[in-house]
CSV table of C-alpha atoms in Angstrom, one decimal:
chain,number,residue,atom,x,y,z
A,1,MET,CA,7.5,17.8,-2.1
A,2,ALA,CA,5.5,17.7,1.6
A,3,SER,CA,7.5,16.7,4.1
A,4,THR,CA,4.8,15.7,6.6
A,5,GLN,CA,1.7,13.5,6.6
A,6,PHE,CA,-1.1,14.3,9.1
A,7,LEU,CA,-1.9,11.2,10.2
A,8,CYS,CA,-5.1,11.8,12.6
A,9,SER,CA,-6.2,13.7,15.8
A,10,SER,CA,-6.5,10.7,18.2
A,11,HIS,CA,-7.0,9.8,22.0
A,12,LEU,CA,-6.2,7.0,24.2
A,13,PHE,CA,-8.2,4.0,23.9
A,14,PRO,CA,-9.9,2.4,26.6
A,15,SER,CA,-8.2,0.2,28.6
A,16,SER,CA,-10.5,-0.8,31.5
A,17,ARG,CA,-11.9,-4.4,31.8
A,18,SER,CA,-15.4,-3.1,30.9
A,19,SER,CA,-14.7,-0.8,27.5
A,20,PHE,CA,-11.5,-2.2,26.3
A,21,ARG,CA,-12.7,-5.8,26.7
A,22,SER,CA,-16.1,-7.5,27.0
A,23,SER,CA,-17.4,-10.8,28.6
A,24,HIS,CA,-16.9,-12.7,25.4
A,25,LEU,CA,-14.2,-10.9,24.0
A,26,PRO,CA,-11.8,-10.7,26.8
A,27,ARG,CA,-9.2,-8.4,24.5
A,28,PHE,CA,-10.1,-7.0,21.4
A,29,LYS,CA,-13.7,-5.7,21.4
A,30,PRO,CA,-15.3,-6.7,18.4
A,31,TYR,CA,-16.0,-3.9,15.6
A,32,GLY,CA,-19.8,-4.4,15.0
A,33,SER,CA,-22.1,-7.3,16.6
A,34,SER,CA,-20.8,-8.7,20.2
A,35,ASN,CA,-23.1,-11.6,20.3
A,36,PHE,CA,-20.6,-14.5,19.5
A,37,HIS,CA,-23.3,-17.3,20.0
A,38,SER,CA,-24.8,-17.0,16.4
A,39,LYS,CA,-22.9,-16.4,13.3
A,40,LEU,CA,-21.2,-12.9,12.9
A,41,HIS,CA,-21.8,-11.2,9.3
A,42,CYS,CA,-19.6,-8.6,8.0
A,43,GLN,CA,-20.9,-5.6,6.6
A,44,ARG,CA,-21.7,-6.5,3.0
A,45,PRO,CA,-20.8,-4.0,0.2
A,46,HIS,CA,-23.5,-3.0,-2.2
A,47,LEU,CA,-24.1,-5.5,-4.8
A,48,VAL,CA,-23.2,-4.6,-8.4
A,49,ARG,CA,-25.7,-5.4,-11.3
A,50,ALA,CA,-25.7,-5.4,-14.9
A,51,MET,CA,-28.7,-6.0,-17.2
A,52,VAL,CA,-28.4,-7.8,-20.8
A,53,SER,CA,-31.0,-7.6,-23.0
A,54,ASP,CA,-31.8,-9.2,-26.4
A,55,SER,CA,-31.7,-6.4,-29.1
A,56,ASN,CA,-34.8,-7.7,-30.6
A,57,THR,CA,-37.0,-7.8,-27.8
A,58,SER,CA,-37.0,-6.4,-24.5
A,59,ARG,CA,-38.4,-9.5,-22.9
A,60,LYS,CA,-35.2,-11.8,-22.9
A,61,GLN,CA,-33.1,-10.2,-19.9
A,62,VAL,CA,-30.1,-11.9,-18.0
A,63,GLU,CA,-29.2,-10.0,-14.8
A,64,ILE,CA,-25.6,-10.8,-13.6
A,65,GLU,CA,-25.0,-10.0,-10.0
A,66,TYR,CA,-21.4,-9.5,-8.7
A,67,ASP,CA,-20.8,-9.9,-5.0
A,68,PRO,CA,-17.9,-11.5,-4.0
A,69,GLU,CA,-17.9,-10.9,-0.6
A,70,GLY,CA,-21.6,-12.6,-0.2
A,71,ARG,CA,-20.1,-15.5,-1.9
A,72,ILE,CA,-17.1,-15.6,0.8
A,73,ASN,CA,-19.4,-15.6,3.4
A,74,LYS,CA,-21.5,-17.8,2.1
A,75,LEU,CA,-18.3,-20.1,1.5
A,76,ALA,CA,-17.4,-19.4,5.0
A,77,ASP,CA,-20.8,-20.7,6.9
A,78,GLU,CA,-20.5,-24.0,5.0
A,79,VAL,CA,-16.7,-24.7,5.8
A,80,ASP,CA,-17.6,-25.8,9.5
A,81,LYS,CA,-21.0,-25.9,10.6
A,82,ASP,CA,-19.7,-26.8,14.2
A,83,ALA,CA,-17.4,-23.7,14.3
A,84,PRO,CA,-18.8,-20.8,16.8
A,85,PHE,CA,-18.8,-18.6,13.9
A,86,SER,CA,-17.6,-18.6,10.4
A,87,ARG,CA,-16.4,-15.0,10.2
A,88,LEU,CA,-15.2,-12.4,12.4
A,89,THR,CA,-14.3,-8.6,12.1
A,90,LEU,CA,-11.9,-7.0,14.9
A,91,PHE,CA,-10.2,-3.5,15.6
A,92,SER,CA,-6.9,-3.8,15.9
A,93,PRO,CA,-5.6,-0.8,17.5
A,94,CYS,CA,-2.3,0.7,17.4
A,95,LYS,CA,0.0,2.3,20.2
A,96,ILE,CA,2.4,4.9,21.3
A,97,ASN,CA,5.2,4.8,23.7
A,98,ILE,CA,5.0,7.8,26.2
A,99,PHE,CA,8.5,6.9,27.2
A,100,LEU,CA,11.2,4.7,25.7
A,101,ARG,CA,14.2,4.1,27.6
A,102,ILE,CA,17.0,1.6,26.3
A,103,THR,CA,18.8,0.3,28.9
A,104,ASN,CA,21.3,-2.5,28.1
A,105,LYS,CA,22.4,-4.3,24.5
A,106,ARG,CA,22.0,-8.2,25.3
A,107,GLU,CA,24.4,-11.0,23.9
A,108,ASP,CA,21.9,-12.1,22.0
A,109,GLY,CA,22.2,-8.7,19.9
A,110,TYR,CA,18.9,-7.5,21.2
A,111,HIS,CA,18.6,-4.4,23.4
A,112,ASP,CA,16.7,-4.3,26.7
A,113,LEU,CA,14.2,-1.4,27.1
A,114,ALA,CA,11.6,-0.4,29.6
A,115,SER,CA,8.9,1.6,28.2
A,116,LEU,CA,5.0,2.6,28.8
A,117,PHE,CA,2.6,1.6,25.8
A,118,HIS,CA,-0.4,2.6,25.4
A,119,VAL,CA,-3.0,1.9,22.5
A,120,ILE,CA,-4.9,4.6,20.7
A,121,SER,CA,-8.1,5.0,19.1
A,122,LEU,CA,-6.0,5.0,15.4
A,123,GLY,CA,-6.2,1.2,14.3
A,124,ASP,CA,-7.0,-1.1,11.0
A,125,ILE,CA,-10.1,-3.1,10.7
A,126,ILE,CA,-9.3,-7.1,10.0
A,127,LYS,CA,-11.9,-9.6,8.6
A,128,PHE,CA,-11.8,-13.0,9.2
A,129,SER,CA,-13.6,-15.8,7.4
A,130,LEU,CA,-13.2,-19.5,7.5
A,131,SER,CA,-11.4,-20.7,4.2
A,132,PRO,CA,-12.5,-24.3,2.7
A,133,SER,CA,-8.3,-24.6,2.0
A,134,LYS,CA,-6.6,-26.8,4.4
A,135,THR,CA,-3.2,-25.5,3.2
A,136,THR,CA,-3.2,-22.0,2.6
A,137,ASP,CA,-4.3,-18.7,4.2
A,138,ARG,CA,-5.2,-15.9,2.0
A,139,LEU,CA,-4.7,-12.3,2.7
A,140,SER,CA,-5.9,-9.3,1.1
A,141,THR,CA,-5.6,-5.7,1.7
A,142,ASN,CA,-6.7,-2.1,0.8
A,143,VAL,CA,-3.1,-0.5,0.3
A,144,SER,CA,0.1,-1.5,-2.0
A,145,GLY,CA,3.4,-2.5,-0.6
A,146,VAL,CA,2.2,-4.8,2.2
A,147,PRO,CA,3.3,-8.3,1.9
A,148,LEU,CA,0.7,-10.7,1.7
A,149,ASP,CA,2.5,-14.0,2.3
A,150,ASP,CA,4.4,-15.6,5.2
A,151,ARG,CA,6.4,-12.2,5.4
A,152,ASN,CA,3.0,-10.5,6.9
A,153,LEU,CA,3.1,-10.8,10.6
A,154,ILE,CA,-0.8,-12.0,10.4
A,155,ILE,CA,0.2,-15.2,8.5
A,156,LYS,CA,3.0,-15.7,10.7
A,157,ALA,CA,0.7,-15.6,13.7
A,158,LEU,CA,-1.7,-17.8,12.3
A,159,ASN,CA,1.0,-20.3,11.3
A,160,LEU,CA,2.4,-20.2,14.7
A,161,TYR,CA,-1.2,-20.7,16.0
A,162,ARG,CA,-1.6,-23.8,14.1
A,163,LYS,CA,2.1,-25.1,15.0
A,164,LYS,CA,1.2,-24.6,18.8
A,165,THR,CA,-2.1,-26.0,18.9
A,166,GLY,CA,-2.6,-28.6,16.2
A,167,SER,CA,-5.5,-26.7,14.7
A,168,ASP,CA,-6.4,-27.3,10.9
A,169,LYS,CA,-8.2,-24.1,10.5
A,170,PHE,CA,-7.1,-21.6,7.6
A,171,PHE,CA,-8.5,-18.3,6.6
A,172,TRP,CA,-9.5,-15.6,4.4
A,173,ILE,CA,-8.1,-12.4,5.8
A,174,HIS,CA,-8.6,-8.7,4.3
A,175,LEU,CA,-6.7,-6.1,6.3
A,176,ASP,CA,-8.4,-2.4,6.0
A,177,LYS,CA,-5.1,-0.8,6.5
A,178,ARG,CA,-5.7,2.6,8.2
A,179,VAL,CA,-2.1,2.5,10.3
A,180,PRO,CA,1.0,3.3,8.5
A,181,THR,CA,4.2,0.8,8.1
A,182,GLY,CA,7.2,2.4,9.6
A,183,ALA,CA,5.7,4.3,11.6
A,184,GLY,CA,6.7,3.4,15.4
A,185,LEU,CA,2.9,2.6,16.0
A,186,GLY,CA,2.9,-1.0,16.4
A,187,GLY,CA,0.4,-1.8,13.6
A,188,GLY,CA,2.0,-4.9,12.4
A,189,SER,CA,2.1,-6.3,15.7
A,190,SER,CA,-1.2,-5.3,17.0
A,191,ASN,CA,-2.7,-7.4,13.5
A,192,ALA,CA,-0.6,-10.4,14.6
A,193,ALA,CA,-1.9,-10.2,17.9
A,194,THR,CA,-5.3,-9.7,16.7
A,195,ALA,CA,-5.0,-12.9,14.2
A,196,LEU,CA,-3.7,-15.1,17.2
A,197,TRP,CA,-6.6,-13.9,19.1
A,198,ALA,CA,-9.1,-14.5,16.1
A,199,ALA,CA,-7.6,-18.0,15.3
A,200,ASN,CA,-8.0,-19.0,18.9
A,201,GLN,CA,-11.8,-18.0,18.9
A,202,PHE,CA,-12.6,-19.8,15.9
A,203,SER,CA,-11.0,-23.0,17.3
A,204,GLY,CA,-12.7,-22.7,20.3
A,205,CYS,CA,-10.5,-21.3,22.4
A,206,LEU,CA,-7.9,-23.9,22.6
A,207,ALA,CA,-5.3,-21.9,24.3
A,208,THR,CA,-5.7,-19.4,27.0
A,209,GLU,CA,-5.0,-15.8,26.3
A,210,GLU,CA,-1.7,-15.9,28.5
A,211,GLU,CA,-0.3,-18.9,26.5
A,212,LEU,CA,-0.8,-16.5,23.2
A,213,GLN,CA,0.8,-13.7,24.9
A,214,GLU,CA,3.7,-15.9,25.4
A,215,TRP,CA,3.7,-17.4,21.9
A,216,SER,CA,3.3,-14.2,20.4
A,217,SER,CA,6.8,-13.2,21.5
A,218,GLU,CA,8.4,-15.7,19.3
A,219,ILE,CA,7.7,-13.6,16.1
A,220,GLY,CA,7.7,-10.1,17.3
A,221,SER,CA,8.9,-8.3,20.7
A,222,ASP,CA,6.1,-6.0,20.8
A,223,ILE,CA,3.1,-8.2,20.1
A,224,PRO,CA,2.6,-9.6,23.7
A,225,PHE,CA,1.7,-5.7,24.6
A,226,PHE,CA,-1.5,-6.2,22.6
A,227,PHE,CA,-2.8,-8.8,24.9
A,228,SER,CA,-2.6,-6.5,27.9
A,229,GLN,CA,-5.3,-4.2,29.4
A,230,GLY,CA,-4.6,-1.7,26.8
A,231,ALA,CA,-1.9,0.4,29.1
A,232,ALA,CA,1.4,-1.3,30.1
A,233,TYR,CA,5.0,-1.0,31.4
A,234,CYS,CA,6.7,-3.1,29.0
A,235,SER,CA,10.5,-4.4,29.9
A,236,GLY,CA,13.2,-7.1,28.5
A,237,ARG,CA,12.8,-7.0,24.7
A,238,GLY,CA,9.1,-5.4,25.2
A,239,GLU,CA,7.9,-9.0,25.7
A,240,ILE,CA,7.2,-8.7,29.5
A,241,VAL,CA,4.1,-6.8,30.3
A,242,GLN,CA,3.0,-5.4,33.4
A,243,ASN,CA,-0.7,-4.3,33.0
A,244,ILE,CA,-1.3,-0.6,34.6
A,245,ALA,CA,-4.3,1.6,35.6
A,246,PRO,CA,-4.2,3.9,32.7
A,247,PRO,CA,-1.9,6.9,33.6
A,248,LEU,CA,-3.6,9.5,31.7
A,249,SER,CA,-7.1,10.5,31.3
A,250,LEU,CA,-8.6,8.5,28.4
A,251,ASP,CA,-10.0,11.3,26.5
A,252,ILE,CA,-6.7,13.6,26.2
A,253,PRO,CA,-6.4,14.7,22.7
A,254,MET,CA,-3.3,14.1,20.8
A,255,VAL,CA,-2.6,14.6,17.4
A,256,LEU,CA,-0.4,12.1,14.9
A,257,ILE,CA,2.3,13.5,12.3
A,258,LYS,CA,4.9,11.9,10.2
A,259,PRO,CA,7.4,12.5,7.3
A,260,GLN,CA,6.1,11.1,4.0
A,261,GLU,CA,9.5,8.7,4.8
A,262,ALA,CA,9.6,5.7,7.2
A,263,CYS,CA,12.3,4.8,9.5
A,264,SER,CA,14.1,1.4,9.4
A,265,THR,CA,14.2,0.1,12.6
A,266,ALA,CA,17.1,-1.8,12.3
A,267,GLU,CA,19.1,1.1,11.2
A,268,VAL,CA,18.0,3.1,14.0
A,269,TYR,CA,19.3,0.3,16.5
A,270,LYS,CA,22.6,0.2,14.3
A,271,ARG,CA,23.0,3.9,15.3
A,272,LEU,CA,22.4,3.4,18.7
A,273,ARG,CA,24.9,4.3,21.4
A,274,LEU,CA,24.2,3.7,24.9
A,275,ASP,CA,26.2,6.7,26.2
A,276,GLN,CA,23.9,8.8,24.6
A,277,THR,CA,21.1,7.4,26.2
A,278,SER,CA,19.0,9.0,29.2
A,279,ASN,CA,20.1,8.1,33.0
A,280,VAL,CA,16.5,8.8,34.3
A,281,ASP,CA,15.2,5.7,36.0
A,282,PRO,CA,12.1,4.6,33.8
A,283,LEU,CA,10.4,3.7,37.0
A,284,THR,CA,10.9,7.1,38.3
A,285,LEU,CA,9.4,8.5,34.7
A,286,LEU,CA,6.1,6.2,35.2
A,287,GLU,CA,5.7,7.5,39.0
A,288,ASN,CA,6.1,11.1,37.8
A,289,ILE,CA,3.4,10.7,35.1
A,290,LYS,CA,1.2,8.5,37.5
A,291,ARG,CA,1.3,11.6,39.9
A,292,ASN,CA,1.8,14.7,37.7
A,293,GLY,CA,0.5,13.8,34.1
A,294,ILE,CA,2.1,14.2,31.2
A,295,SER,CA,5.1,16.7,30.3
A,296,GLN,CA,7.9,17.1,27.9
A,297,ASP,CA,10.2,16.3,30.8
A,298,VAL,CA,9.0,12.5,31.3
A,299,CYS,CA,8.5,11.7,27.5
A,300,ILE,CA,12.0,10.4,26.9
A,301,ASN,CA,12.5,8.4,23.9
A,302,ASP,CA,16.3,6.9,23.7
A,303,LEU,CA,15.8,6.0,20.2
A,304,GLU,CA,15.3,9.5,18.8
A,305,ILE,CA,18.7,10.7,18.6
A,306,PRO,CA,19.7,7.7,16.3
A,307,ALA,CA,16.5,8.0,14.3
A,308,PHE,CA,16.9,11.8,13.6
A,309,GLU,CA,20.2,10.7,12.2
A,310,VAL,CA,18.7,8.2,9.9
A,311,LEU,CA,16.2,10.6,8.8
A,312,PRO,CA,17.2,14.2,9.7
A,313,SER,CA,13.5,15.8,8.4
A,314,LEU,CA,12.0,14.3,11.6
A,315,LYS,CA,14.0,16.3,13.9
A,316,ARG,CA,13.2,19.7,11.8
A,317,LEU,CA,9.7,18.0,12.1
A,318,LYS,CA,9.6,17.7,15.8
A,319,GLN,CA,10.8,21.0,16.0
A,320,ARG,CA,8.5,22.5,13.9
A,321,ILE,CA,5.4,21.0,15.8
A,322,ILE,CA,7.1,22.4,19.0
A,323,ALA,CA,7.3,25.9,17.5
A,324,ALA,CA,3.7,26.1,15.9
A,325,SER,CA,1.7,24.7,19.0
A,326,ARG,CA,3.0,27.6,20.9
A,327,GLY,CA,2.5,25.8,24.2
A,328,GLU,CA,-0.6,24.1,23.5
A,329,HIS,CA,1.2,20.3,23.4
A,330,ASP,CA,1.9,19.3,26.9
A,331,ALA,CA,4.7,17.0,25.1
A,332,VAL,CA,5.8,16.2,21.6
A,333,PHE,CA,7.8,12.9,21.1
A,334,MET,CA,8.6,10.4,18.8
A,335,SER,CA,6.8,7.1,19.0
A,336,GLY,CA,8.9,4.0,19.1
A,337,SER,CA,11.8,3.9,16.6
A,338,GLY,CA,9.8,6.5,14.5
A,339,SER,CA,8.8,8.0,12.1
A,340,THR,CA,5.5,9.4,13.9
A,341,ILE,CA,5.8,12.3,15.9
A,342,VAL,CA,2.7,12.8,18.5
A,343,GLY,CA,1.6,15.9,20.2
A,344,VAL,CA,-0.2,15.8,23.5
A,345,GLY,CA,-2.9,18.0,24.6
A,346,SER,CA,-4.3,19.3,21.9
A,347,ALA,CA,-6.0,17.6,18.5
A,348,ASP,CA,-5.5,20.5,16.0
A,349,PRO,CA,-2.6,20.2,13.5
A,350,PRO,CA,-0.2,23.0,13.1
A,351,GLN,CA,-0.9,25.3,9.9
A,352,PHE,CA,2.3,23.9,8.1
A,353,VAL,CA,0.7,20.7,7.7
A,354,TYR,CA,-1.9,22.5,5.4
A,355,ASP,CA,0.5,24.8,3.7
A,356,ASP,CA,2.8,21.9,2.9
A,357,ASP,CA,-0.1,20.4,1.1
A,358,GLU,CA,-0.9,23.5,-0.6
A,359,GLU,CA,2.8,23.8,-1.9
A,360,GLU,CA,2.5,19.8,-3.0
A,361,GLU,CA,-0.3,20.5,-4.8
A,362,GLU,CA,1.1,23.9,-6.2
A,363,GLU,CA,4.6,22.0,-7.4
A,364,GLU,CA,2.0,19.6,-8.9
A,365,GLU,CA,0.3,22.0,-10.9
A,366,GLU,CA,3.8,23.5,-12.0
A,367,GLU,CA,5.3,20.2,-13.0
A,368,GLU,CA,2.3,19.3,-15.1
A,369,GLU,CA,2.1,22.8,-16.5
A,370,GLU,CA,5.9,22.2,-17.5
A,371,GLU,CA,5.3,18.8,-19.3
A,372,ASP,CA,2.3,20.2,-21.1
A,373,ASP,CA,4.7,23.1,-22.9
A,374,ALA,CA,7.3,20.2,-23.1
A,375,ILE,CA,4.4,18.4,-25.1
A,376,SER,CA,3.6,21.7,-27.2
A,377,LEU,CA,7.4,22.1,-28.0
A,378,LEU,CA,7.5,18.7,-29.6
């Protein structure tokens, strides 16, 4: 079986006020129209039509039209005619940790960290529509294995917003998932921040963005970062967010590769030993990156050692990427608690990724042939 999955070639996502924000959308730039004074419309799929005719005459015909999204959009328009808009489509970017220092274990069981977070161009697309329901949100997605109930951070975020503001709005949400789970890229945290921001827009901005950022830490330590300008030095549990100017060129290329297996964050932290972590001051790392750019010696992740214990193939993957890059990458490191390995400086994935895919296809073909042979013997 192939041990790796090529996620994407990517780059840092803009974090300046003019590009990561807009005058109407201070944090999350909309995917599509930016005119928020009129109703927003999701892109509609092609209609599915079926023609039914009488077998005796071609004059009697009934046309059946199946357009579920069109029906949802129509219902959403009728839910609250006073709302600023009835549906909204947003880009939900993920992040990488350029460095991640674990500095202390707290009495409450959490760990203090110091990390340079930066959003990148990989992300999910989330569609929100007002729902006529006054009791339930409805979430759908394009991938299996993602919880659709209140275990999902999107639903948790919407429940949190209603609790804090008294809003009575519920939603239909479709999550076009492109960021894998268990990858150390903060996809779920970004989704939660996007949901909080969207709910606030639908409700006429009952809360400030500072309040949204503060509230978000109640359901996830990484979520407050996604209310930043895109690059931030984060400390505490991750909820203390200090905006910084992008320390790297926004067009710097990178490649993201992960094993098929995910890393359990809880298991990684369980195996963490503070005596095995780096002793480099994280502020020194930040200053070195600002002054000299990215290099292997500043991309320290204290969670790599325990993550490699949880998933030994992850250590081998990092070693293979470094060996195969032949110096093309300025740095190769794990993001978050894993299991994504990031190579910065080149967008070209190493050849072994394609070789592994070919090996997997050959193994699948061999398995199919063996099954056919077994059937023939029977």
